[in-house]
Coordinates of C-alpha atoms in Angstrom, one line a residue:
Chain A
X203 CA 139.2 109.2 97.2
X204 CA 138.3 106.2 99.2
X205 CA 138.7 108.0 102.6
X206 CA 135.1 109.3 103.0
X207 CA 133.7 105.8 102.4
X208 CA 136.2 104.1 104.6
X209 CA 135.6 106.6 107.5
X210 CA 131.8 106.0 107.5
X211 CA 132.2 102.3 107.0
X212 CA 134.5 102.1 110.1
X213 CA 132.3 104.2 112.4
X214 CA 128.9 102.8 111.4
X215 CA 129.5 99.3 110.2
X216 CA 132.8 97.9 111.3
X217 CA 132.7 99.3 114.8
X218 CA 129.2 97.8 115.6
X219 CA 130.5 94.6 113.9
X220 CA 133.2 94.4 116.5
X221 CA 130.6 95.3 119.1
X222 CA 129.2 91.9 118.5
X223 CA 131.7 90.7 121.2
X224 CA 128.8 91.8 123.4
X225 CA 127.6 88.2 122.8
X226 CA 130.4 87.0 125.0
X227 CA 129.9 89.5 127.6
X228 CA 127.5 90.8 130.2
X229 CA 126.6 94.4 129.5
X230 CA 127.6 96.9 132.0
X231 CA 125.5 100.1 131.3
X232 CA 128.1 102.5 132.7
X233 CA 131.2 101.0 131.0
X234 CA 129.7 100.2 127.7
X235 CA 130.4 97.2 125.5
X236 CA 134.2 97.5 125.6
X237 CA 134.4 97.7 129.6
X238 CA 131.9 95.0 130.2
X239 CA 132.7 91.7 131.8
X240 CA 133.4 88.5 129.7
X241 CA 131.1 85.6 130.4
X242 CA 132.2 83.1 127.9
X243 CA 129.4 81.1 126.1
X244 CA 126.8 81.9 128.8
X245 CA 124.6 84.0 126.4
X246 CA 124.7 81.2 123.7
X247 CA 123.5 78.6 126.4
X248 CA 120.5 80.9 127.1
X249 CA 119.5 80.8 123.5
X250 CA 118.9 77.1 123.7
X251 CA 116.7 77.6 126.7
X252 CA 114.3 80.0 124.7
X253 CA 111.0 78.1 125.0
X254 CA 109.9 78.5 121.4
X255 CA 113.3 78.5 119.6
X256 CA 112.5 75.4 117.5
X257 CA 109.3 77.0 116.4
X258 CA 110.9 80.3 115.4
X259 CA 113.6 78.5 113.5
X260 CA 111.1 76.4 111.8
X261 CA 108.9 79.5 110.9
X262 CA 112.0 81.3 109.5
X263 CA 113.2 78.5 107.3
X264 CA 109.6 77.5 106.2
X265 CA 108.7 81.0 105.1
X266 CA 112.0 81.7 103.5
X267 CA 112.1 78.5 101.6
X268 CA 108.5 78.9 100.4
X269 CA 109.4 82.4 99.2
X270 CA 112.4 81.2 97.4
X271 CA 110.5 78.6 95.5
X272 CA 107.6 80.9 94.8
X273 CA 109.9 83.6 93.6
X274 CA 111.8 81.4 91.2
X275 CA 108.8 79.9 89.7
X276 CA 106.3 82.6 89.3
X277 CA 108.6 85.3 87.7
X278 CA 109.7 82.6 85.3
X279 CA 106.3 81.6 84.3
X280 CA 105.4 85.3 83.9
X281 CA 108.5 86.0 81.8
X282 CA 107.6 82.9 79.5
X283 CA 104.0 84.2 79.0
X284 CA 105.1 87.7 78.4
X285 CA 107.6 86.5 76.0
X286 CA 104.9 85.0 73.8
X287 CA 103.4 88.6 73.3
X288 CA 104.2 89.9 69.9
X289 CA 102.7 93.5 70.3
X290 CA 105.5 95.5 71.7
X291 CA 103.2 98.2 73.3
X292 CA 101.2 95.5 75.1
X293 CA 104.4 94.1 76.5
X294 CA 105.7 97.5 77.6
X295 CA 102.2 98.2 79.3
X296 CA 102.3 95.0 81.2
X297 CA 105.9 95.6 82.3
X298 CA 105.2 99.2 83.5
X299 CA 102.3 98.0 85.7
X300 CA 103.9 94.9 87.4
X301 CA 107.1 96.5 88.3
X302 CA 105.3 99.2 90.5
X303 CA 104.7 97.1 93.6
X304 CA 108.4 96.6 93.9
X305 CA 109.0 100.2 94.7
X306 CA 106.4 100.5 97.4
X307 CA 107.5 100.0 101.0
X308 CA 106.3 97.3 103.2
X309 CA 104.7 99.8 105.6
X310 CA 102.5 101.0 102.9
X311 CA 101.7 97.6 101.4
X312 CA 101.0 96.4 105.0
X313 CA 98.6 99.2 105.4
X314 CA 96.9 98.4 102.1
X315 CA 96.7 94.6 102.5
X316 CA 95.6 94.7 106.3
X317 CA 92.6 96.7 105.0
X318 CA 92.0 94.4 102.1
X319 CA 92.3 91.3 104.1
X320 CA 90.3 92.7 107.2
X321 CA 87.2 91.0 108.6
X322 CA 85.2 93.8 107.1
X323 CA 87.7 94.2 104.1
X324 CA 86.9 94.0 100.4
X325 CA 88.1 90.4 100.0
X326 CA 85.7 89.0 102.7
X327 CA 83.0 91.2 101.4
X328 CA 83.3 90.0 97.8
X329 CA 83.7 86.3 98.9
X330 CA 80.7 86.7 101.1
X331 CA 78.5 88.2 98.5
X332 CA 79.6 85.6 95.7
X333 CA 80.1 82.5 97.7
X334 CA 78.2 83.2 100.9
X335 CA 81.3 82.4 102.9
X336 CA 81.7 83.6 106.6
X337 CA 84.4 86.4 107.0
X338 CA 87.8 84.9 107.6
X339 CA 90.3 86.7 109.9
X340 CA 93.2 86.2 107.5
X341 CA 95.8 88.1 109.5
X342 CA 94.9 86.3 112.7
X343 CA 95.0 82.9 111.4
X344 CA 98.1 80.8 112.0
X345 CA 97.0 78.5 109.1
X346 CA 96.8 81.4 106.6
X347 CA 99.5 83.8 107.8
X348 CA 102.7 82.3 106.4
X349 CA 101.1 81.8 103.1
X350 CA 99.9 85.3 103.1
X351 CA 103.5 86.4 103.7
X352 CA 104.8 84.3 100.8
X353 CA 101.9 85.5 98.6
X354 CA 102.3 89.2 99.2
X355 CA 106.0 89.0 98.8
X356 CA 105.8 87.3 95.6
X357 CA 103.2 89.6 94.4
X358 CA 105.4 92.6 95.2
X359 CA 108.5 91.3 93.6
X360 CA 107.6 88.9 90.7
X361 CA 107.6 91.6 87.9
X362 CA 111.0 92.9 89.0
X363 CA 112.4 89.4 89.4
X364 CA 111.3 88.6 85.9
X365 CA 113.6 91.3 84.5
X366 CA 116.5 88.9 84.5
X367 CA 114.6 86.1 82.9
X368 CA 113.3 88.4 80.2
X369 CA 116.9 89.7 79.5
X370 CA 118.0 86.1 79.1
X371 CA 115.0 85.5 76.8
X372 CA 116.0 88.2 74.5
X373 CA 119.5 86.8 74.1
X374 CA 118.1 83.6 72.4
X375 CA 118.7 83.8 68.7
X376 CA 115.5 84.3 66.7
X377 CA 117.0 82.0 64.0
X378 CA 116.4 79.1 66.3
X379 CA 112.7 79.8 66.5
X380 CA 112.5 80.2 62.6
X381 CA 114.4 77.0 62.1
X382 CA 111.9 75.3 64.5
X383 CA 109.0 76.9 62.6
X384 CA 110.2 75.5 59.4
X385 CA 110.6 72.0 60.9
X386 CA 107.0 72.2 61.9
X387 CA 107.6 72.7 65.7
X388 CA 104.6 74.3 67.5
X389 CA 104.9 76.8 70.4
X390 CA 105.1 74.1 73.0
X391 CA 107.9 72.4 71.3
X392 CA 109.6 75.8 70.9
X393 CA 109.2 76.3 74.7
X394 CA 110.7 72.9 75.5
X395 CA 113.5 72.7 72.9
X396 CA 114.6 76.2 72.4
X397 CA 113.4 78.6 75.2
X398 CA 114.0 76.4 78.2
X399 CA 117.5 75.3 77.3
X400 CA 118.3 78.9 76.3
X401 CA 117.6 80.2 79.9
X402 CA 118.6 77.0 81.7
X403 CA 121.8 78.7 83.0
X404 CA 119.9 81.7 84.4
X405 CA 117.5 79.6 86.2
X406 CA 120.4 77.6 87.8
X407 CA 122.2 80.8 88.7
X408 CA 119.2 82.3 90.4
X409 CA 118.3 79.0 92.1
X410 CA 121.8 78.8 93.4
X411 CA 122.1 82.3 94.7
X412 CA 118.8 82.2 96.5
X413 CA 120.3 79.7 98.8
X414 CA 121.8 82.6 100.7
X415 CA 118.3 83.8 101.8
X416 CA 117.3 80.7 103.5
X417 CA 117.4 82.5 107.0
X418 CA 115.8 85.7 105.6
X419 CA 112.1 85.4 105.8
X420 CA 111.5 88.9 105.3
X421 CA 112.0 91.0 108.6
X422 CA 110.3 94.3 107.4
X423 CA 107.3 92.6 105.9
X424 CA 106.6 90.4 108.9
X425 CA 107.1 93.1 111.3
X426 CA 104.5 95.2 109.6
X427 CA 102.0 92.3 109.2
X428 CA 102.1 90.2 112.3
X429 CA 100.4 90.5 115.7
X430 CA 100.5 88.3 118.9
X431 CA 97.7 86.1 117.5
X432 CA 100.1 84.7 114.8
X433 CA 103.5 84.6 116.6
X434 CA 103.0 80.8 116.5
X435 CA 103.3 80.7 112.9
X436 CA 104.7 84.0 111.9
X437 CA 107.5 84.8 114.4
X438 CA 110.9 84.5 112.8
X439 CA 114.4 85.0 114.1
X440 CA 114.7 88.7 113.2
X441 CA 111.4 89.7 114.7
X442 CA 112.3 87.6 117.9
X443 CA 115.6 89.3 118.1
X444 CA 114.0 92.7 117.8
X445 CA 111.4 92.1 120.5
X446 CA 113.9 90.5 122.9
X447 CA 116.6 93.0 122.3
X448 CA 114.9 96.4 122.1
X449 CA 111.6 95.8 123.7
X450 CA 112.7 93.5 126.6
X451 CA 116.2 94.9 126.7
X452 CA 117.9 91.5 126.7
X453 CA 120.7 93.0 124.9
X454 CA 123.3 90.2 125.3
X455 CA 121.0 87.3 124.4
X456 CA 119.7 89.1 121.3
X457 CA 123.2 89.9 120.2
X458 CA 124.3 86.3 120.6
X459 CA 121.3 85.1 118.6
X460 CA 121.9 87.8 115.9
X461 CA 125.5 86.8 115.7
X462 CA 124.7 83.1 115.2
X463 CA 122.2 84.1 112.4
X464 CA 124.7 86.4 110.8
X465 CA 127.4 83.7 110.8
X466 CA 125.3 81.0 109.4
X467 CA 124.0 83.5 106.8
X468 CA 127.6 84.3 105.9
X469 CA 128.5 80.7 105.4
X470 CA 125.4 80.2 103.1
X471 CA 126.3 83.2 101.1
X472 CA 130.0 81.9 100.6
X473 CA 128.4 78.4 99.6
X474 CA 126.0 80.0 97.2
X475 CA 128.7 82.3 95.6
X476 CA 130.9 79.3 95.3
X477 CA 128.3 77.1 93.6
X478 CA 127.2 80.0 91.3
X479 CA 130.8 80.5 90.2
X480 CA 131.1 76.9 89.5
X481 CA 127.8 76.3 87.6
X482 CA 127.4 79.7 85.9
X483 CA 130.7 81.4 85.9
X484 CA 129.2 84.1 88.2
X485 CA 131.2 86.4 90.4
X486 CA 130.4 89.5 92.3
X487 CA 133.1 91.7 91.0
Chain B
X1395 CA 102.9 80.7 55.8
X1396 CA 102.3 83.7 57.8
X1397 CA 98.5 83.4 57.8
X1398 CA 98.7 79.7 58.6
X1399 CA 100.9 80.6 61.6
X1400 CA 98.4 83.2 62.8
X1401 CA 95.5 81.0 62.4
X1402 CA 97.1 78.2 64.3
X1403 CA 98.0 80.3 67.3
X1404 CA 94.9 82.4 67.6
X1405 CA 93.3 80.8 70.7
X1406 CA 96.4 80.5 72.7
X1407 CA 97.1 84.1 72.0
X1408 CA 93.8 85.1 73.4
X1409 CA 94.5 83.0 76.5
X1410 CA 97.8 84.6 77.0
X1411 CA 96.4 88.1 76.7
X1412 CA 93.7 87.3 79.2
X1413 CA 96.1 85.8 81.7
X1414 CA 98.4 89.0 81.4
X1415 CA 95.4 91.3 81.9
X1416 CA 94.5 89.3 84.9
X1417 CA 98.0 89.8 86.3
X1418 CA 97.9 93.5 85.5
X1419 CA 94.6 93.7 87.4
X1420 CA 96.2 91.9 90.4
X1421 CA 99.2 94.1 90.5
X1422 CA 97.1 97.3 90.4
X1423 CA 94.1 96.3 92.5
X1424 CA 95.5 96.9 96.0
X1425 CA 96.8 100.3 95.0
X1426 CA 93.6 101.4 93.2
X1427 CA 91.4 100.0 96.0
X1428 CA 93.3 102.2 98.5
X1429 CA 93.0 105.3 96.2
X1430 CA 89.2 104.6 95.8
X1431 CA 88.8 104.2 99.5
X1432 CA 90.7 107.5 100.3
X1433 CA 88.1 109.4 98.1
X1434 CA 85.0 107.6 99.4
X1435 CA 82.3 108.2 101.9
X1436 CA 83.5 107.1 105.3
X1437 CA 80.5 104.9 106.2
X1438 CA 80.6 103.1 102.7
X1439 CA 84.4 102.6 103.2
X1440 CA 83.9 101.2 106.6
X1441 CA 81.4 98.7 105.1
X1442 CA 84.0 97.3 102.8
X1443 CA 82.1 97.7 99.6
X1444 CA 84.5 100.0 97.8
X1445 CA 86.3 98.2 95.2
X1446 CA 88.0 100.1 92.2
X1447 CA 86.1 103.3 92.3
X1448 CA 85.2 105.8 95.0
X1449 CA 81.6 105.5 96.4
X1450 CA 80.3 108.8 97.6
X1451 CA 83.1 110.8 96.2
X1452 CA 84.5 113.6 98.6
X1453 CA 87.8 115.1 99.7
X1454 CA 87.2 115.1 103.4
X1455 CA 90.0 112.7 104.4
X1456 CA 92.5 114.8 102.5
X1457 CA 91.1 117.9 104.2
X1458 CA 91.7 116.2 107.5
X1459 CA 95.2 115.4 106.6
X1460 CA 95.9 119.1 106.0
X1461 CA 95.0 119.9 109.5
X1462 CA 97.6 117.2 110.9
X1463 CA 100.7 118.9 111.7
X1464 CA 102.4 115.7 112.8
X1465 CA 101.9 114.2 109.4
X1466 CA 103.6 117.2 107.5
X1467 CA 106.2 117.2 110.2
X1468 CA 107.1 113.5 109.4
X1469 CA 106.9 114.1 105.7
X1470 CA 109.4 117.0 106.0
X1471 CA 111.8 114.9 108.0
X1472 CA 111.6 112.2 105.3
X1473 CA 112.3 114.8 102.7
X1474 CA 115.4 116.2 104.5
X1475 CA 116.7 112.7 105.0
X1476 CA 116.3 111.8 101.4
X1477 CA 118.0 114.9 100.2
X1478 CA 121.0 114.6 102.7
X1479 CA 121.6 110.9 102.0
X1480 CA 121.3 111.2 98.4
X1481 CA 123.7 114.0 98.1
X1482 CA 126.3 112.8 100.5
X1483 CA 126.0 109.1 99.4
X1484 CA 126.3 109.9 95.8
X1485 CA 129.6 111.7 96.2
X1486 CA 130.9 109.0 98.5
X1487 CA 130.0 106.3 96.1
X1488 CA 131.4 107.9 93.0
X1489 CA 134.8 108.8 94.9
X1490 CA 135.2 105.2 96.1
X1491 CA 134.3 103.6 93.0
X1492 CA 136.9 105.4 90.8
X1493 CA 140.1 104.0 92.6
X1494 CA 138.5 100.6 93.1
X1495 CA 137.9 100.2 89.3
X1496 CA 141.7 100.4 88.7
X1497 CA 143.8 97.3 88.0
X1498 CA 145.8 95.9 90.9
X1499 CA 149.1 97.1 89.4
X1500 CA 147.8 100.7 89.5
X1501 CA 146.3 100.6 92.9
X1502 CA 148.1 98.0 94.9
X1503 CA 145.8 97.6 98.0
X1504 CA 142.6 97.6 95.8
X1505 CA 141.7 94.0 96.7
X1506 CA 141.9 94.6 100.3
X1507 CA 139.3 97.4 100.2
X1508 CA 137.2 95.5 97.9
X1509 CA 137.1 92.6 100.3
X1510 CA 136.3 94.9 103.2
X1511 CA 133.3 96.2 101.2
X1512 CA 132.1 92.7 100.1
X1513 CA 132.6 91.2 103.6
X1514 CA 130.7 94.0 105.4
X1515 CA 127.9 93.6 102.9
X1516 CA 127.6 89.9 103.5
X1517 CA 128.3 90.0 107.3
X1518 CA 126.5 93.1 108.6
X1519 CA 126.5 94.2 112.2
X1520 CA 123.7 93.0 114.3
X1521 CA 120.7 95.0 115.4
X1522 CA 121.8 95.5 119.0
X1523 CA 125.4 96.5 118.5
X1524 CA 124.2 99.0 115.8
X1525 CA 121.7 100.4 118.3
X1526 CA 124.3 100.6 121.1
X1527 CA 126.7 102.3 118.6
X1528 CA 124.3 105.0 117.8
X1529 CA 123.5 105.4 121.4
X1530 CA 127.1 105.7 122.3
X1531 CA 127.6 108.4 119.6
X1532 CA 124.7 110.4 121.2
X1533 CA 122.8 110.2 118.0
X1534 CA 119.5 108.8 119.3
X1535 CA 116.7 111.2 118.5
X1536 CA 118.9 113.1 116.0
X1537 CA 118.2 113.4 112.2
X1538 CA 121.8 112.4 111.7
X1539 CA 121.1 108.9 112.9
X1540 CA 118.9 108.4 109.9
X1541 CA 121.6 110.0 107.6
X1542 CA 125.1 109.0 108.5
X1543 CA 124.7 105.1 108.9
X1544 CA 123.3 105.1 105.4
X1545 CA 125.9 106.8 103.5
X1546 CA 128.1 103.9 102.3
X1547 CA 126.2 101.4 100.1
X1548 CA 128.5 98.6 99.3
X1549 CA 126.3 97.2 96.6
X1550 CA 126.0 100.5 95.0
X1551 CA 129.8 101.0 94.9
X1552 CA 130.3 97.6 93.3
X1553 CA 127.7 98.5 90.8
X1554 CA 129.5 101.5 89.7
X1555 CA 132.9 99.9 90.0
X1556 CA 131.7 97.2 87.4
X1557 CA 130.4 99.9 85.2
X1558 CA 133.8 101.9 85.3
X1559 CA 135.6 98.7 84.5
X1560 CA 133.5 98.0 81.5
X1561 CA 134.6 101.3 79.9
X1562 CA 137.5 101.0 77.4
X1563 CA 140.9 101.2 78.9
X1564 CA 142.2 103.4 76.0
X1565 CA 140.1 106.3 77.2
X1566 CA 142.1 106.3 80.5
X1567 CA 145.4 105.8 78.8
X1568 CA 145.0 108.6 76.2
X1569 CA 143.8 111.1 78.8
X1570 CA 146.9 110.3 80.8
X1571 CA 149.0 111.2 77.9
X1572 CA 147.2 114.4 77.7
X1573 CA 148.2 115.1 81.2
X1574 CA 145.0 114.5 83.0
X1575 CA 145.1 113.6 86.7
X1576 CA 142.8 111.2 88.6
X1577 CA 140.2 114.0 89.6
X1578 CA 140.1 115.3 86.0
X1579 CA 139.6 111.9 84.6
X1580 CA 137.0 111.0 87.0
X1581 CA 134.9 114.2 86.5
X1582 CA 135.6 114.9 82.8
X1583 CA 135.7 111.4 81.3
X1584 CA 134.2 108.7 83.6
X1585 CA 131.3 110.5 85.1
X1586 CA 129.7 111.8 81.8
X1587 CA 129.9 108.3 80.4
X1588 CA 128.4 106.8 83.5
X1589 CA 125.2 108.8 83.6
X1590 CA 122.8 105.7 83.2
X1591 CA 124.4 104.0 86.1
X1592 CA 124.6 107.1 88.2
X1593 CA 120.9 107.8 87.6
X1594 CA 120.2 104.2 88.6
X1595 CA 122.1 104.4 92.0
X1596 CA 120.6 107.8 92.6
X1597 CA 117.0 106.4 92.4
X1598 CA 118.1 103.3 94.3
X1599 CA 119.1 105.7 97.2
X1600 CA 116.1 107.9 96.9
X1601 CA 113.6 104.9 97.0
X1602 CA 115.5 103.1 99.8
X1603 CA 115.6 106.2 102.0
X1604 CA 112.1 107.2 101.4
X1605 CA 110.8 103.7 102.0
X1606 CA 113.0 103.1 105.2
X1607 CA 111.1 102.9 108.5
X1608 CA 113.0 100.7 110.9
X1609 CA 115.9 103.0 111.8
X1610 CA 113.3 105.7 112.5
X1611 CA 111.5 103.3 114.7
X1612 CA 114.6 102.3 116.9
X1613 CA 116.8 105.5 116.7
X1614 CA 114.0 108.1 117.4
X1615 CA 112.6 108.7 120.7
X1616 CA 109.4 110.7 120.0
X1617 CA 106.7 110.8 117.4
X1618 CA 107.7 114.2 116.4
X1619 CA 111.1 112.9 115.3
X1620 CA 109.7 110.1 113.1
X1621 CA 110.3 110.1 109.4
X1622 CA 107.0 109.5 107.4
X1623 CA 107.2 105.7 106.9
X1624 CA 107.8 105.3 110.7
X1625 CA 104.9 107.7 111.5
X1626 CA 102.5 105.8 109.1
X1627 CA 103.8 102.4 110.7
X1628 CA 103.0 103.6 114.1
X1629 CA 99.7 105.5 113.4
X1630 CA 98.2 103.2 110.8
X1631 CA 99.4 99.8 111.2
X1632 CA 100.8 99.0 114.6
X1633 CA 98.1 97.9 117.1
X1634 CA 99.6 97.8 120.6
X1635 CA 97.7 94.8 122.2
X1636 CA 98.0 96.3 125.7
X1637 CA 96.7 99.6 124.7
X1638 CA 93.9 97.8 122.7
X1639 CA 92.8 95.9 125.6
X1640 CA 92.9 98.9 127.9
X1641 CA 90.5 100.6 125.6
X1642 CA 88.2 97.8 126.0
X1643 CA 89.0 96.2 122.6
X1644 CA 88.3 92.5 122.0
X1645 CA 91.7 90.8 121.7
X1646 CA 90.3 88.3 119.3
X1647 CA 89.6 91.1 116.8
X1648 CA 93.3 92.3 116.5
X1649 CA 94.1 92.7 113.0
X1650 CA 90.4 92.2 112.0
X1651 CA 89.1 95.7 111.6
X1652 CA 90.5 99.1 110.7
X1653 CA 89.2 102.2 112.0
X1654 CA 89.3 105.5 110.3
X1655 CA 89.7 103.7 107.0
X1656 CA 89.4 106.7 104.6
X1657 CA 91.8 108.8 106.6
X1658 CA 94.4 106.0 106.8
X1659 CA 93.9 105.3 103.1
X1660 CA 94.6 108.9 102.2
X1661 CA 97.8 109.0 104.4
X1662 CA 99.0 105.9 102.5
X1663 CA 98.3 107.6 99.1
X1664 CA 100.2 110.7 100.1
X1665 CA 103.1 108.6 101.2
X1666 CA 103.1 106.8 97.9
X1667 CA 102.9 109.9 95.7
X1668 CA 106.6 110.7 95.6
X1669 CA 107.3 107.1 94.4
X1670 CA 104.6 107.3 91.9
X1671 CA 106.0 110.7 90.7
X1672 CA 109.5 109.4 90.0
X1673 CA 108.2 106.0 88.8
X1674 CA 108.6 106.7 85.1
X1675 CA 112.2 107.3 85.7
X1676 CA 112.5 104.4 88.1
X1677 CA 111.1 102.1 85.5
X1678 CA 113.5 103.4 82.7
X1679 CA 116.8 103.4 84.7
X1680 CA 116.2 100.5 87.1
X1681 CA 115.8 98.0 84.3
X1682 CA 118.8 99.4 82.3
X1683 CA 120.9 99.8 85.5
X1684 CA 120.3 96.2 86.6
X1685 CA 121.5 95.1 83.2
X1686 CA 124.5 97.5 83.2
X1687 CA 125.6 96.5 86.7
X1688 CA 125.7 92.9 85.8
X1689 CA 128.1 93.6 82.9
X1690 CA 131.5 92.1 83.9
X1691 CA 134.7 92.7 82.0

């Protein structure tokens, strides 16, 4: 019964995984990866000579960490506010609406946001009419671009990310709130002394697990949003690997850089899973 | 007591409702704005004055789409891809999940297979080796390049495994006594009980495949082979700087203006429609499925 899964896994995942040895070779187009000549660590040395490698690394980690922080806090704040609503239909309505962007692709959302943030887009028009500001080229500004990436991703995912918090909130016993009420505790006191301790473990778990995405700044998103004007602030490891590998045909160097990224990412995942298991008893299966 | 409580929290309540309504507005505005633009008069849309309702309502951009054979070609490729991957991946996932949900004493090499799945999920192959693999298999430009690599979803298999393991063991034992083999057990007992999680993974696959654009971008050679999202990405979004300059464009204006605003908006809307149609189910089963999948024994 496992056979079909294993066949496809071997052909389309494990075989190319082994093909990563290209990082230690010089590709011979006729003989393919397996027949190519070994060159040791040459391709890895090339990586260090990439002119902007420190900039690319910085962009990757900066955008990724900002996203992690925003996506821990905003969904939590949203869940806490929503939890205060007593009218069930209103709660459902809000949830129905905010989950929607999660299911739309970055291609579509980039199309939408490029239009909204354009020089002649609706944002510039409104702020120009109300505040009299000059139009800003949001998607061409190195100052704005990383924050636009953090903002749009958080916007897309916050509703969905709040699901786990909301589930944790429903697990808190209503008796605790009643007891607090009788003791004269107001909403603020309830939040501090009942709600927050009740979901502390969930927050710790999500924070720990998010460690594994420190190198994932959001390839599909940035690929659809960026342009040469914002390479300085928006070019990340994945987009660089894509441009070098498939647009400039520097197969070996791109493979080597990809392998380094995968290896570091794998170590981060292991650490995160280990910590999550320790702090919150989490395991993947 | 109750009235006192209500009186005390009245003002915070209003603030909470206002904040939530603002959040709702923020979540919906980009989508509504795009829909409004797609139905608007072209010059009004170019001026950027359309907000949440169409100005100069007309159906011109949708009539234009009807004449674009490339758009429908791409749409059809996406449909084929979604149907093929969903059907094949569903079968593969269920078949793989059943033996993996057994205890180690029943299926001795279970842990080895499980670790293979988890390892390949955490340490995926790089972009270039994957591309060269598809090239070596002579699948570049073929619809199968968009289908076959997507059939094994390690995460989906683990979700179903976790669900199967949460079912009571007595079910399995008693059907063994009645003489049921593994196939009968899977189809007669496990699958009917697993409908919520199966609906979840099916929707996961459908949305994931419909939204995928990158494999189309790297594995397909011609625009006529692109699935819809890749087509949209190329036609609506990507601005090739060299082509832009060659056409006499000002490089400093890249990403600043959008031509053909209403037509592009209409294309985005049509691309969104399938997701919007299944959205009620998505909402229902995703939330349920996320919770079910996290159930551990």
